[in-house]
């Protein structure tokens, strides 16, 4: 949700900022802007992508070695030039970039209007910078104090950076609820929403904590205080991210690259945690809290979107392997429902970004009621990871494509290892089954590799279906969440309407939609309920629907019924999601490309949803 990047140091700021914006563009891409200081504050902004901003500034003065830049995902006000960030203060001496939502902006705005201020944009951000300047002028305080006083009046979430013509050697950054990372270089600082714009310049970073304000000065001094004026000592972390992971490496899109990375990313999720030869599954990050999981009366999984689908797979895994009841909750519903939470509940929060506002709020709520929080996040040092008592990183590497692919399979991998580890310690899995399962999961990366070879076949299939208006995805058991995920992937990147259902639910309503125009993707690998899946296929065929079936290699019965067949390698039922997801990702990808959609940056979406 919005990307922020700022620079202060000896170099020209603009090239650093624009490169940073390109890296952050996955977070929002409806408008972009930059403010640079070279004696005077220059501000340029436009609707559209970062490339539009580059065109706009082509003949402008972009010199200066201090600056702030922003790529936006609109919350307040439509995506146009005026609502784009940065925003000026009334005197145009200050400019601000902001990620988050100022919830009480309307009250603050009407107070400011009563005092004679006018506003150009419809944004909450412009209200904040007006408020800061108003305090600075009327209370006769310095910029830092003005920011501090203003932030004490603000309700909501923010990651902000402020630049001032009167303080040409200083940037001020602050954070609450939205992420902000400071890169600490040699005599220079970068500030960004995540580490991707920073990695080219330094591996030393400081993650700003809640309600902290940082003052970054050109002489290399970094001071952090809270909004309540408490001094904080910056803690410098070392980034482990590799630069190559942020590039397309010859693929047409990040999404395709990330789909193809899955044999490696799944292996990386298991690295150091699974030793199939020795029969060991151990997740170091949760070891101190394992007894909580073993003794849990209930597990609640909270997540959103694709991560929620991974959570559904987790429900099947944990119930089967550990016999602990599991509830899977949309974080946004859970947090506002006054949920019943017990101290012996374990809440597992799943989030690729680790910044999703609803998931973060859900775990804060559960934590306040005494539950144990286990995080499964991809982004190291992210807010959810830090808020959790314990957890396991997925280690899938940065996911740049807005549609989640490799993070999903990595999340399922971690959930499988977690359930296996707890189940074996709890005695709810027999030793022979445990060995069978860990050997099978060990072979999954090679099977994913093999599944990816279906790519050509799926591209041909995509050509056949690229112009349809609706798709139905069906699956039973472990394949039900796969159906949901397949449908989500298709709709978000190709804009074709798609629905996922448990196959047996079809007859309770969606069957009304089926006619010869309706393609139905059915994941038909189930061993336990194979006959039932065949009945569901017959029901579709009887109404002339087109069946695209994902089956296990060597299948006969479904092959005879389906219009199109995708054969994936044989595996045990609980691991099928790791394989069956791959052709569905590829199908969505190729259909979207053929429809001319922007696969890596689908309309209206953003990678990291840091607003409610
Ligand atoms: C879909 C997608 C989203 C995210 C959701 C949660 O492709 O990416 O549905 O899964 O916004 O995000 P995280 O996992 O970062 O909490």
Coordinates of C-alpha atoms and ligand atoms in Angstrom, one line a residue:
X1 CA 0.0 0.0 0.0
X2 CA 1.9 3.0 -1.2
X3 CA 5.7 3.0 -1.5
X4 CA 7.9 5.5 0.2
X5 CA 11.5 6.3 -0.5
X6 CA 13.7 9.1 0.7
X7 CA 17.4 10.0 0.5
X8 CA 19.8 12.3 2.3
X9 CA 23.6 12.2 1.6
X10 CA 26.3 13.3 -0.8
X11 CA 24.8 11.8 -4.0
X12 CA 22.2 13.1 -6.4
X13 CA 19.0 12.0 -4.9
X14 CA 16.7 11.7 -8.0
X15 CA 18.3 8.6 -9.6
X16 CA 18.2 6.8 -6.2
X17 CA 14.6 7.8 -5.6
X18 CA 13.3 6.9 -9.1
X19 CA 15.1 3.5 -8.9
X20 CA 13.6 3.0 -5.5
X21 CA 10.1 3.9 -6.7
X22 CA 10.4 1.3 -9.5
X23 CA 11.3 -1.3 -6.8
X24 CA 8.4 -0.2 -4.7
X25 CA 5.9 0.1 -7.5
X26 CA 4.3 -3.3 -6.6
X27 CA 3.0 -1.6 -3.5
X28 CA 0.8 0.8 -5.4
X29 CA 0.9 2.3 -8.9
X30 CA -1.9 4.8 -9.5
X31 CA 0.2 7.9 -9.1
X32 CA 3.8 8.9 -8.3
X33 CA 5.7 11.9 -7.2
X34 CA 9.0 13.3 -6.0
X35 CA 10.2 16.4 -4.0
X36 CA 13.8 17.5 -4.2
X37 CA 15.6 20.2 -2.3
X38 CA 18.4 22.2 -3.9
X39 CA 18.0 25.5 -2.0
X40 CA 14.4 25.5 -3.2
X41 CA 11.9 22.7 -2.8
X42 CA 10.8 21.3 -6.2
X43 CA 7.8 19.0 -6.3
X44 CA 6.6 17.0 -9.3
X45 CA 3.8 14.5 -9.3
X46 CA 1.4 12.8 -11.7
X47 CA -1.3 10.2 -12.0
X48 CA -0.2 6.9 -13.5
X49 CA 2.9 4.8 -13.0
X50 CA 6.4 5.8 -12.1
X51 CA 7.3 5.9 -15.9
X52 CA 4.8 8.8 -16.2
X53 CA 6.7 10.7 -13.5
X54 CA 9.9 10.1 -15.4
X55 CA 8.3 11.6 -18.5
X56 CA 7.0 14.6 -16.5
X57 CA 10.4 15.5 -15.0
X58 CA 12.4 15.0 -18.2
X59 CA 12.8 18.7 -18.7
X60 CA 12.7 19.8 -15.1
X61 CA 15.3 20.7 -12.4
X62 CA 15.9 17.4 -10.6
X63 CA 19.1 18.3 -8.9
X64 CA 19.6 18.0 -5.2
X65 CA 21.0 15.5 -2.7
X66 CA 18.0 15.3 -0.4
X67 CA 14.6 14.2 -1.6
X68 CA 11.4 12.2 -1.0
X69 CA 9.4 10.1 -3.4
X70 CA 6.1 8.2 -3.4
X71 CA 4.1 5.7 -5.4
X72 CA 0.5 5.6 -4.4
X73 CA -2.4 3.2 -3.9
X74 CA -5.3 5.6 -3.4
X75 CA -7.2 5.6 -0.1
X76 CA -8.6 9.1 0.1
X77 CA -9.4 10.8 -3.2
X78 CA -9.3 9.5 -6.7
X79 CA -5.9 8.7 -8.3
X80 CA -5.1 12.0 -10.1
X81 CA -2.3 14.5 -10.2
X82 CA -3.6 16.6 -7.3
X83 CA -4.1 13.7 -4.9
X84 CA -0.7 12.2 -5.7
X85 CA 2.1 12.6 -3.1
X86 CA 4.2 14.5 -2.0
X87 CA 1.9 17.1 -0.6
X88 CA 3.0 20.7 0.2
X89 CA 2.3 22.5 3.4
X90 CA 0.5 25.9 3.0
X91 CA 3.8 27.9 2.7
X92 CA 5.2 25.2 0.3
X93 CA 8.3 25.0 2.5
X94 CA 7.4 21.5 3.8
X95 CA 6.5 18.4 1.8
X96 CA 5.3 15.1 3.0
X97 CA 4.9 11.5 1.7
X98 CA 2.7 9.2 3.6
X99 CA 1.6 5.5 3.6
X100 CA -1.4 4.7 5.8
X101 CA -4.7 6.3 6.8
X102 CA -5.3 9.3 9.1
X103 CA -8.6 8.2 10.5
X104 CA -9.5 11.5 12.2
X105 CA -8.5 13.6 9.2
X106 CA -12.0 15.0 8.7
X107 CA -12.1 16.4 12.2
X108 CA -8.6 17.8 11.9
X109 CA -9.4 19.2 8.5
X110 CA -12.5 21.1 9.6
X111 CA -10.6 22.6 12.5
X112 CA -7.9 23.8 10.1
X113 CA -10.6 25.1 7.6
X114 CA -12.1 27.0 10.5
X115 CA -8.7 28.6 11.1
X116 CA -8.6 29.8 7.4
X117 CA -6.7 27.0 5.7
X118 CA -7.6 25.8 2.2
X119 CA -6.8 22.4 0.7
X120 CA -5.9 21.4 -2.8
X121 CA -6.4 17.7 -2.6
X122 CA -8.9 15.2 -1.0
X123 CA -6.2 13.4 0.9
X124 CA -5.7 12.8 4.6
X125 CA -2.0 13.4 4.0
X126 CA -2.4 17.1 3.1
X127 CA -4.3 17.6 6.3
X128 CA -1.3 16.2 8.3
X129 CA 1.3 18.5 6.7
X130 CA -1.0 21.5 7.2
X131 CA -1.4 20.6 10.8
X132 CA 2.4 20.2 11.2
X133 CA 3.1 23.6 9.7
X134 CA 0.3 25.2 11.7
X135 CA 1.8 23.9 14.9
X136 CA 5.3 24.9 13.9
X137 CA 4.2 28.5 13.2
X138 CA 1.6 29.0 16.0
X139 CA 3.4 27.2 18.8
X140 CA 6.8 28.5 17.7
X141 CA 8.4 25.1 17.9
X142 CA 11.0 23.5 15.6
X143 CA 10.0 21.0 12.9
X144 CA 10.7 17.9 15.0
X145 CA 8.6 19.2 17.9
X146 CA 5.8 20.1 15.5
X147 CA 5.8 16.6 14.0
X148 CA 5.8 15.2 17.5
X149 CA 2.9 17.3 18.6
X150 CA 0.9 16.6 15.4
X151 CA 1.4 12.9 15.6
X152 CA 0.0 12.9 19.2
X153 CA -3.2 14.3 17.7
X154 CA -3.5 11.7 14.9
X155 CA -5.6 8.6 15.0
X156 CA -4.7 6.0 12.4
X157 CA -1.7 4.6 10.7
X158 CA 1.2 6.3 9.1
X159 CA 4.6 5.9 7.7
X160 CA 5.7 9.4 6.8
X161 CA 8.8 11.3 5.6
X162 CA 9.0 15.1 5.7
X163 CA 11.4 17.4 3.9
X164 CA 11.7 21.1 4.7
X165 CA 13.2 24.1 2.9
X166 CA 14.2 25.5 6.3
X167 CA 16.1 22.4 7.3
X168 CA 18.1 21.5 4.2
X169 CA 20.3 19.0 6.1
X170 CA 17.6 16.9 7.7
X171 CA 14.8 14.5 7.0
X172 CA 12.1 13.5 9.5
X173 CA 10.5 10.1 9.3
X174 CA 7.9 8.5 11.6
X175 CA 5.9 5.3 11.8
X176 CA 2.8 3.8 13.3
X177 CA 1.0 0.8 11.8
X178 CA 2.8 1.1 8.4
X179 CA 6.3 -0.2 7.8
X180 CA 9.4 2.0 7.5
X181 CA 13.0 1.0 7.2
X182 CA 16.0 3.2 7.4
X183 CA 19.1 2.3 5.4
X184 CA 22.3 3.4 7.2
X185 CA 25.0 4.0 4.6
X186 CA 28.4 5.7 4.7
X187 CA 27.4 9.3 5.5
X188 CA 24.0 8.8 3.9
X189 CA 20.6 7.5 4.8
X190 CA 17.7 6.0 2.8
X191 CA 14.2 5.6 4.1
X192 CA 11.8 3.2 2.5
X193 CA 8.6 1.2 2.9
X194 CA 10.7 -2.0 2.6
X195 CA 14.3 -2.8 2.1
X196 CA 14.2 -3.2 -1.7
X197 CA 15.2 0.3 -2.6
X198 CA 18.0 0.2 0.0
X199 CA 19.8 -3.0 -0.8
X200 CA 21.9 -1.4 -3.6
X201 CA 23.5 1.0 -1.2
X202 CA 23.8 -0.7 2.2
X203 CA 22.9 -3.9 4.1
X204 CA 22.6 -2.0 7.4
X205 CA 19.1 -1.2 8.3
X206 CA 17.1 0.1 11.2
X207 CA 13.4 -0.9 11.4
X208 CA 11.5 2.0 12.9
X209 CA 9.2 0.8 15.7
X210 CA 5.6 2.0 16.5
X211 CA 5.3 5.7 17.3
X212 CA 8.9 6.4 16.7
X213 CA 10.2 9.5 15.0
X214 CA 13.6 9.5 13.4
X215 CA 15.7 12.6 12.6
X216 CA 18.2 11.9 9.8
X217 CA 20.9 14.5 9.3
X218 CA 23.5 15.0 6.6
X219 CA 26.4 14.6 9.0
X220 CA 25.4 10.9 9.4
X221 CA 23.6 11.3 12.7
X222 CA 20.5 9.2 13.3
X223 CA 18.3 10.2 16.4
X224 CA 15.2 8.3 17.3
X225 CA 12.6 9.5 19.8
X226 CA 9.0 8.3 20.4
X227 CA 6.1 10.6 20.0
X228 CA 6.0 10.8 23.8
X229 CA 9.6 12.1 23.6
X230 CA 11.4 9.0 24.9
X231 CA 14.9 8.5 23.5
X232 CA 15.5 5.2 21.6
X233 CA 18.7 3.6 20.6
X234 CA 18.7 2.6 16.9
X235 CA 19.3 -1.2 16.5
X236 CA 21.1 -1.9 13.2
X237 CA 20.1 -5.2 11.5
X238 CA 22.0 -6.8 8.6
X239 CA 19.9 -7.4 5.5
X240 CA 20.1 -10.9 4.0
X241 CA 18.3 -10.1 0.8
X242 CA 20.1 -10.7 -2.5
X243 CA 19.9 -8.1 -5.3
X244 CA 19.3 -10.8 -8.0
X245 CA 16.0 -11.7 -6.3
X246 CA 14.7 -8.2 -7.2
X247 CA 15.2 -8.6 -10.9
X248 CA 13.3 -10.4 -13.6
X249 CA 16.3 -12.5 -14.6
X250 CA 15.2 -12.9 -18.2
X251 CA 11.5 -13.7 -17.5
X252 CA 8.8 -11.5 -19.1
X253 CA 7.2 -10.9 -15.7
X254 CA 8.0 -11.3 -12.0
X255 CA 5.0 -13.5 -11.7
X256 CA 6.3 -16.0 -14.1
X257 CA 9.8 -15.9 -12.6
X258 CA 8.2 -16.5 -9.2
X259 CA 6.1 -19.4 -10.4
X260 CA 9.3 -21.0 -11.8
X261 CA 11.2 -20.3 -8.6
X262 CA 8.9 -22.7 -6.6
X263 CA 11.1 -25.8 -6.7
X264 CA 13.8 -23.7 -5.1
X265 CA 11.5 -21.6 -2.8
X266 CA 9.8 -24.8 -1.4
X267 CA 13.3 -26.3 -0.8
X268 CA 14.4 -23.1 0.9
X269 CA 11.3 -23.3 3.2
X270 CA 12.4 -26.7 4.3
X271 CA 16.1 -26.0 4.5
X272 CA 17.5 -26.7 8.0
X273 CA 14.1 -27.9 9.1
X274 CA 13.6 -31.2 7.4
X275 CA 16.1 -34.0 7.3
X276 CA 14.2 -36.9 5.7
X277 CA 17.1 -39.3 6.0
X278 CA 17.4 -38.8 9.7
X279 CA 13.7 -38.5 10.2
X280 CA 13.9 -35.0 11.7
X281 CA 11.4 -32.2 11.3
X282 CA 12.2 -29.2 13.5
X283 CA 11.3 -25.6 13.2
X284 CA 13.8 -23.6 15.2
X285 CA 11.7 -20.5 15.4
X286 CA 8.9 -22.2 17.3
X287 CA 10.8 -24.6 19.5
X288 CA 10.2 -22.5 22.7
X289 CA 6.5 -22.5 22.0
X290 CA 6.1 -26.1 20.8
X291 CA 4.5 -27.2 24.1
X292 CA 1.9 -24.5 23.6
X293 CA 1.0 -26.0 20.3
X294 CA 1.1 -29.6 21.5
X295 CA -1.2 -28.7 24.4
X296 CA -3.4 -26.3 22.5
X297 CA -7.2 -26.9 22.8
X298 CA -7.7 -25.1 19.6
X299 CA -5.7 -23.4 16.8
X300 CA -7.1 -20.3 15.2
X301 CA -5.5 -19.4 11.9
X302 CA -5.9 -15.7 10.8
X303 CA -5.0 -14.4 7.4
X304 CA -6.3 -12.6 4.3
X305 CA -6.5 -13.5 0.6
X306 CA -4.1 -16.1 -0.7
X307 CA -2.6 -16.5 2.8
X308 CA -6.1 -17.3 4.0
X309 CA -6.3 -20.0 1.4
X310 CA -3.0 -21.4 2.7
X311 CA -4.6 -21.3 6.2
X312 CA -7.5 -23.5 4.9
X313 CA -4.9 -26.1 3.8
X314 CA -3.4 -25.7 7.2
X315 CA -6.8 -26.5 8.8
X316 CA -6.9 -29.9 7.0
X317 CA -3.2 -30.6 7.8
X318 CA -3.4 -29.7 11.5
X319 CA -6.7 -31.5 12.1
X320 CA -5.4 -34.6 10.3
X321 CA -1.9 -34.7 11.8
X322 CA -2.4 -33.3 15.3
X323 CA -6.1 -33.8 16.0
X324 CA -6.3 -30.2 17.3
X325 CA -9.4 -28.4 16.2
X326 CA -8.7 -25.6 13.9
X327 CA -10.7 -22.5 12.9
X328 CA -9.6 -20.4 9.9
X329 CA -10.6 -16.8 10.1
X330 CA -10.5 -13.8 7.8
X331 CA -8.5 -11.5 9.9
X332 CA -10.8 -8.6 9.1
X333 CA -13.8 -10.4 10.4
X334 CA -12.1 -11.9 13.4
X335 CA -10.8 -8.6 14.8
X336 CA -14.2 -6.9 14.7
X337 CA -16.3 -9.8 15.9
X338 CA -15.5 -9.7 19.6
X339 CA -14.2 -13.3 19.2
X340 CA -13.9 -15.7 22.1
X341 CA -10.2 -16.3 22.7
X342 CA -8.8 -18.5 25.4
X343 CA -5.3 -18.4 27.0
X344 CA -4.6 -21.9 25.7
X345 CA -5.5 -21.0 22.1
X346 CA -2.7 -20.8 19.6
X347 CA -3.2 -18.3 16.9
X348 CA -1.3 -18.8 13.7
X349 CA -1.0 -15.6 11.6
X350 CA -0.1 -16.2 8.0
X351 CA 1.2 -13.3 5.9
X352 CA 3.6 -13.0 3.0
X353 CA 4.3 -9.3 3.6
X354 CA 4.0 -9.5 7.4
X355 CA 2.4 -6.0 7.2
X356 CA -1.3 -6.7 6.4
X357 CA -3.2 -4.4 8.7
X358 CA -6.1 -6.7 9.4
X359 CA -3.9 -9.7 10.3
X360 CA -1.7 -7.5 12.4
X361 CA -4.7 -6.1 14.3
X362 CA -6.1 -9.6 14.7
X363 CA -3.0 -10.9 16.4
X364 CA -2.7 -7.9 18.6
X365 CA -6.2 -8.6 19.8
X366 CA -5.5 -12.3 20.4
X367 CA -2.3 -11.5 22.2
X368 CA -4.1 -9.0 24.5
X369 CA -6.4 -11.9 25.5
X370 CA -3.5 -14.1 26.4
X371 CA -3.3 -16.4 23.3
X372 CA 0.0 -17.5 21.9
X373 CA 0.8 -16.1 18.5
X374 CA 2.8 -18.0 15.9
X375 CA 3.7 -16.0 12.8
X376 CA 4.3 -17.4 9.3
X377 CA 5.7 -14.6 7.3
X378 CA 7.9 -14.1 4.3
X379 CA 9.3 -10.7 5.0
X380 CA 12.0 -10.8 7.6
X381 CA 11.6 -8.3 10.4
X382 CA 8.1 -7.4 9.3
X383 CA 5.5 -6.2 11.8
X384 CA 3.6 -9.5 12.1
X385 CA 6.8 -11.4 12.6
X386 CA 7.9 -9.0 15.3
X387 CA 4.5 -9.0 17.0
X388 CA 4.4 -12.8 17.2
X389 CA 5.7 -14.8 20.2
X390 CA 7.4 -17.2 17.8
X391 CA 7.2 -18.2 14.2
X392 CA 8.8 -19.5 11.0
X393 CA 9.9 -17.4 8.1
X394 CA 8.9 -19.0 4.7
X395 CA 12.2 -18.0 3.1
X396 CA 10.6 -17.8 -0.3
X397 CA 12.6 -14.7 -1.2
X398 CA 11.1 -11.4 -2.2
X399 CA 7.8 -11.7 -4.0
X400 CA 7.4 -8.8 -6.4
X401 CA 4.5 -9.9 -8.6
X402 CA 1.4 -8.5 -6.9
X403 CA -0.4 -11.9 -7.3
X404 CA 1.0 -14.2 -4.7
X405 CA 2.4 -17.5 -6.0
X406 CA 5.6 -18.8 -4.4
X407 CA 4.6 -17.4 -1.0
X408 CA 1.5 -19.5 -1.1
X409 CA 3.3 -22.8 -1.7
X410 CA 6.0 -21.8 0.9
X411 CA 3.3 -21.1 3.5
X412 CA 1.8 -24.5 2.8
X413 CA 5.2 -26.1 3.1
X414 CA 5.7 -24.5 6.6
X415 CA 2.2 -25.5 7.7
X416 CA 2.9 -29.1 6.7
X417 CA 6.3 -29.2 8.5
X418 CA 4.7 -27.6 11.6
X419 CA 1.8 -30.0 11.7
X420 CA 4.1 -33.0 11.1
X421 CA 6.5 -31.8 13.9
X422 CA 3.7 -31.3 16.4
X423 CA 1.8 -34.5 15.3
X424 CA 4.9 -36.6 15.8
X425 CA 5.7 -35.1 19.2
X426 CA 2.1 -35.4 20.3
X427 CA 1.9 -39.0 19.1
X428 CA -1.0 -38.4 16.7
X429 CA 0.9 -39.8 13.7
X430 CA 2.3 -43.3 13.6
X431 CA 6.1 -43.6 13.1
X432 CA 5.6 -45.3 9.7
X433 CA 3.2 -42.6 8.5
X434 CA 5.6 -39.9 9.7
X435 CA 8.4 -41.4 7.7
X436 CA 6.2 -41.8 4.7
X437 CA 5.1 -38.2 4.9
X438 CA 8.5 -36.6 5.4
X439 CA 10.0 -38.6 2.5
X440 CA 7.2 -37.5 0.3
X441 CA 7.5 -33.8 1.2
X442 CA 11.2 -34.1 0.6
X443 CA 10.5 -35.1 -3.0
X444 CA 8.0 -32.3 -3.7
X445 CA 10.5 -29.8 -5.1
X446 CA 11.4 -32.3 -7.9
X447 CA 7.7 -32.9 -8.5
X448 CA 7.0 -29.2 -8.7
X449 CA 9.9 -29.0 -11.3
X450 CA 8.2 -31.7 -13.3
X451 CA 4.8 -30.0 -13.0
X452 CA 6.3 -26.8 -14.4
X453 CA 7.0 -28.7 -17.6
X454 CA 3.3 -28.6 -18.3
X455 CA 3.7 -24.9 -19.1
X456 CA 3.5 -25.3 -22.9
X457 CA 0.3 -27.4 -22.7
X458 CA -1.3 -24.8 -20.3
X459 CA -0.4 -22.0 -22.7
X460 CA -2.3 -23.7 -25.4
X461 CA -5.2 -24.2 -23.1
X462 CA -5.1 -20.6 -22.1
X463 CA -5.6 -19.6 -25.8
X464 CA -8.8 -21.7 -25.9
X465 CA -10.3 -19.9 -22.8
X466 CA -8.8 -16.4 -22.9
X467 CA -12.1 -14.8 -24.0
X468 CA -14.6 -16.5 -21.7
X469 CA -16.3 -14.3 -19.1
X470 CA -16.7 -16.7 -16.2
X471 CA -14.8 -19.7 -14.7
X472 CA -15.7 -22.1 -12.0
X473 CA -13.1 -23.9 -9.9
X474 CA -14.0 -27.0 -7.9
X475 CA -12.2 -29.2 -5.4
X476 CA -12.9 -31.4 -2.4
X477 CA -10.9 -31.7 0.8
X478 CA -7.3 -30.4 0.4
X479 CA -8.2 -29.4 -3.1
X480 CA -11.0 -27.1 -2.0
X481 CA -8.6 -24.3 -1.0
X482 CA -6.7 -24.9 -4.2
X483 CA -9.9 -24.2 -6.1
X484 CA -10.4 -21.0 -4.2
X485 CA -6.8 -20.0 -4.9
X486 CA -7.1 -20.8 -8.6
X487 CA -10.2 -18.7 -8.9
X488 CA -8.6 -15.8 -7.0
X489 CA -5.5 -15.9 -9.2
X490 CA -7.5 -15.8 -12.4
X491 CA -9.8 -12.9 -11.4
X492 CA -7.1 -10.7 -10.0
X493 CA -4.8 -10.7 -13.0
X494 CA -7.1 -11.4 -15.9
X495 CA -10.2 -9.7 -14.7
X496 CA -12.3 -12.7 -15.7
X497 CA -15.0 -13.5 -13.1
X498 CA -14.1 -16.7 -11.3
X499 CA -15.5 -18.5 -8.3
X500 CA -14.1 -21.4 -6.3
X501 CA -16.3 -23.9 -4.5
X502 CA -16.1 -27.2 -2.7
X503 CA -17.2 -29.5 -5.5
X504 CA -20.2 -30.9 -3.6
X505 CA -21.5 -27.3 -3.0
X506 CA -22.0 -26.8 -6.7
X507 CA -25.4 -28.4 -6.7
X508 CA -26.6 -26.0 -3.9
X509 CA -26.6 -23.0 -6.3
X510 CA -23.6 -22.5 -8.6
X511 CA -24.9 -25.3 -10.9
X512 CA -27.4 -22.8 -12.2
X513 CA -24.6 -21.0 -13.9
X514 CA -23.4 -24.0 -15.9
X515 CA -24.0 -24.1 -19.6
X516 CA -21.9 -24.7 -22.7
X517 CA -20.1 -21.4 -22.2
X518 CA -18.9 -22.2 -18.6
X519 CA -15.4 -23.7 -18.2
X520 CA -15.1 -25.7 -14.9
X521 CA -11.7 -26.4 -13.5
X522 CA -11.9 -29.4 -11.2
X523 CA -9.0 -30.7 -9.2
X524 CA -9.7 -34.4 -9.4
X525 CA -6.7 -36.1 -7.7
X526 CA -8.5 -37.1 -4.5
X527 CA -8.0 -40.7 -3.5
X528 CA -10.6 -40.8 -0.7
X529 CA -13.4 -39.1 -2.6
X530 CA -12.5 -39.9 -6.2
X531 CA -15.9 -41.4 -7.0
X532 CA -17.6 -38.4 -5.6
X533 CA -15.5 -36.0 -7.7
X534 CA -16.4 -38.1 -10.8
X535 CA -20.1 -37.6 -9.9
X536 CA -19.5 -33.8 -9.8
X537 CA -17.9 -34.0 -13.2
X538 CA -20.9 -35.9 -14.5
X539 CA -23.2 -33.2 -13.1
X540 CA -21.3 -30.5 -15.1
X541 CA -21.1 -32.6 -18.3
X542 CA -24.9 -33.2 -18.1
X543 CA -25.3 -29.5 -18.4
X544 CA -22.8 -29.1 -21.2
X545 CA -20.1 -27.4 -19.1
X546 CA -16.5 -27.7 -20.2
X547 CA -14.3 -29.7 -17.9
X548 CA -10.7 -28.9 -17.4
X549 CA -9.5 -31.6 -14.9
X550 CA -6.3 -31.7 -12.9
X551 CA -5.6 -35.4 -12.4
X552 CA -2.9 -37.6 -11.2
X553 CA -0.6 -39.1 -13.9
X554 CA -2.0 -42.3 -15.2
X555 CA -5.7 -41.4 -14.4
X556 CA -8.2 -43.2 -16.5
X557 CA -11.8 -42.5 -15.3
X558 CA -11.6 -38.7 -15.3
X559 CA -9.6 -38.7 -18.5
X560 CA -12.6 -40.3 -20.2
X561 CA -15.0 -37.7 -19.0
X562 CA -13.0 -34.4 -19.1
X563 CA -12.7 -32.1 -22.1
X564 CA -9.1 -31.2 -21.1
X565 CA -6.7 -33.0 -18.9
X566 CA -3.7 -31.7 -16.9
X567 CA -1.7 -34.5 -15.4
X568 CA 0.4 -33.8 -12.3
X569 CA 2.8 -36.2 -10.6
X570 CA 1.4 -38.6 -8.0
X571 CA 1.7 -37.6 -4.3
X572 CA -0.1 -38.1 -1.1
X573 CA -3.4 -36.3 -0.7
X574 CA -2.2 -33.7 1.8
X575 CA 0.6 -32.6 -0.5
X576 CA -1.5 -32.3 -3.7
X577 CA -2.0 -28.5 -3.1
X578 CA 1.7 -28.0 -3.6
X579 CA 1.5 -29.5 -7.1
X580 CA -2.1 -28.7 -8.2
X581 CA -1.6 -25.0 -7.6
X582 CA 1.1 -24.8 -10.2
X583 CA -1.0 -25.4 -13.4
X584 CA -3.6 -23.0 -12.0
X585 CA -1.1 -20.3 -11.5
X586 CA 0.2 -20.8 -15.1
X587 CA -3.3 -20.9 -16.5
X588 CA -4.1 -17.5 -14.9
X589 CA -0.7 -16.1 -16.0
X590 CA -1.1 -17.1 -19.7
X591 CA -4.7 -16.0 -19.9
X592 CA -3.9 -12.6 -18.4
X593 CA -0.9 -12.1 -20.8
X594 CA -3.0 -13.1 -23.8
X595 CA -5.7 -10.6 -22.7
X596 CA -3.0 -7.9 -22.5
X597 CA -3.3 -7.4 -18.8
X598 CA -0.5 -6.0 -16.6
X599 CA 0.3 -9.2 -14.9
X600 CA 2.7 -7.9 -12.3
X601 CA 0.6 -4.9 -11.4
X602 CA -3.1 -5.7 -11.8
X603 CA -5.5 -2.8 -11.7
X604 CA -6.6 -1.6 -8.3
X605 CA -4.4 -4.0 -6.3
X606 CA -1.4 -3.5 -4.2
X607 CA 1.0 -6.0 -2.7
X608 CA 1.1 -5.0 0.9
X609 CA -2.3 -4.1 2.3
X610 CA -1.4 -1.9 5.2
X611 CA -4.9 -0.3 5.4
X612 CA -8.1 -1.8 6.8
Ligands
LIG1 C1 -3.5 -12.5 -3.8 C2 -2.8 -11.8 -2.8 C3 -3.5 -11.3 -1.7 C4 -2.7 -11.4 -0.4 C5 -3.4 -10.8 0.8 C6 -2.7 -11.0 2.1 O1 -2.6 -12.9 -4.9 O2 -1.6 -11.6 -2.9 O3 -4.8 -11.9 -1.5 O4 -2.5 -12.8 -0.1 O5 -3.5 -9.4 0.6 O6 -1.4 -10.5 2.0 P1 -0.3 -11.0 3.0 O7 0.0 -12.4 2.8 O8 0.9 -10.1 2.7 O9 -0.8 -10.8 4.4

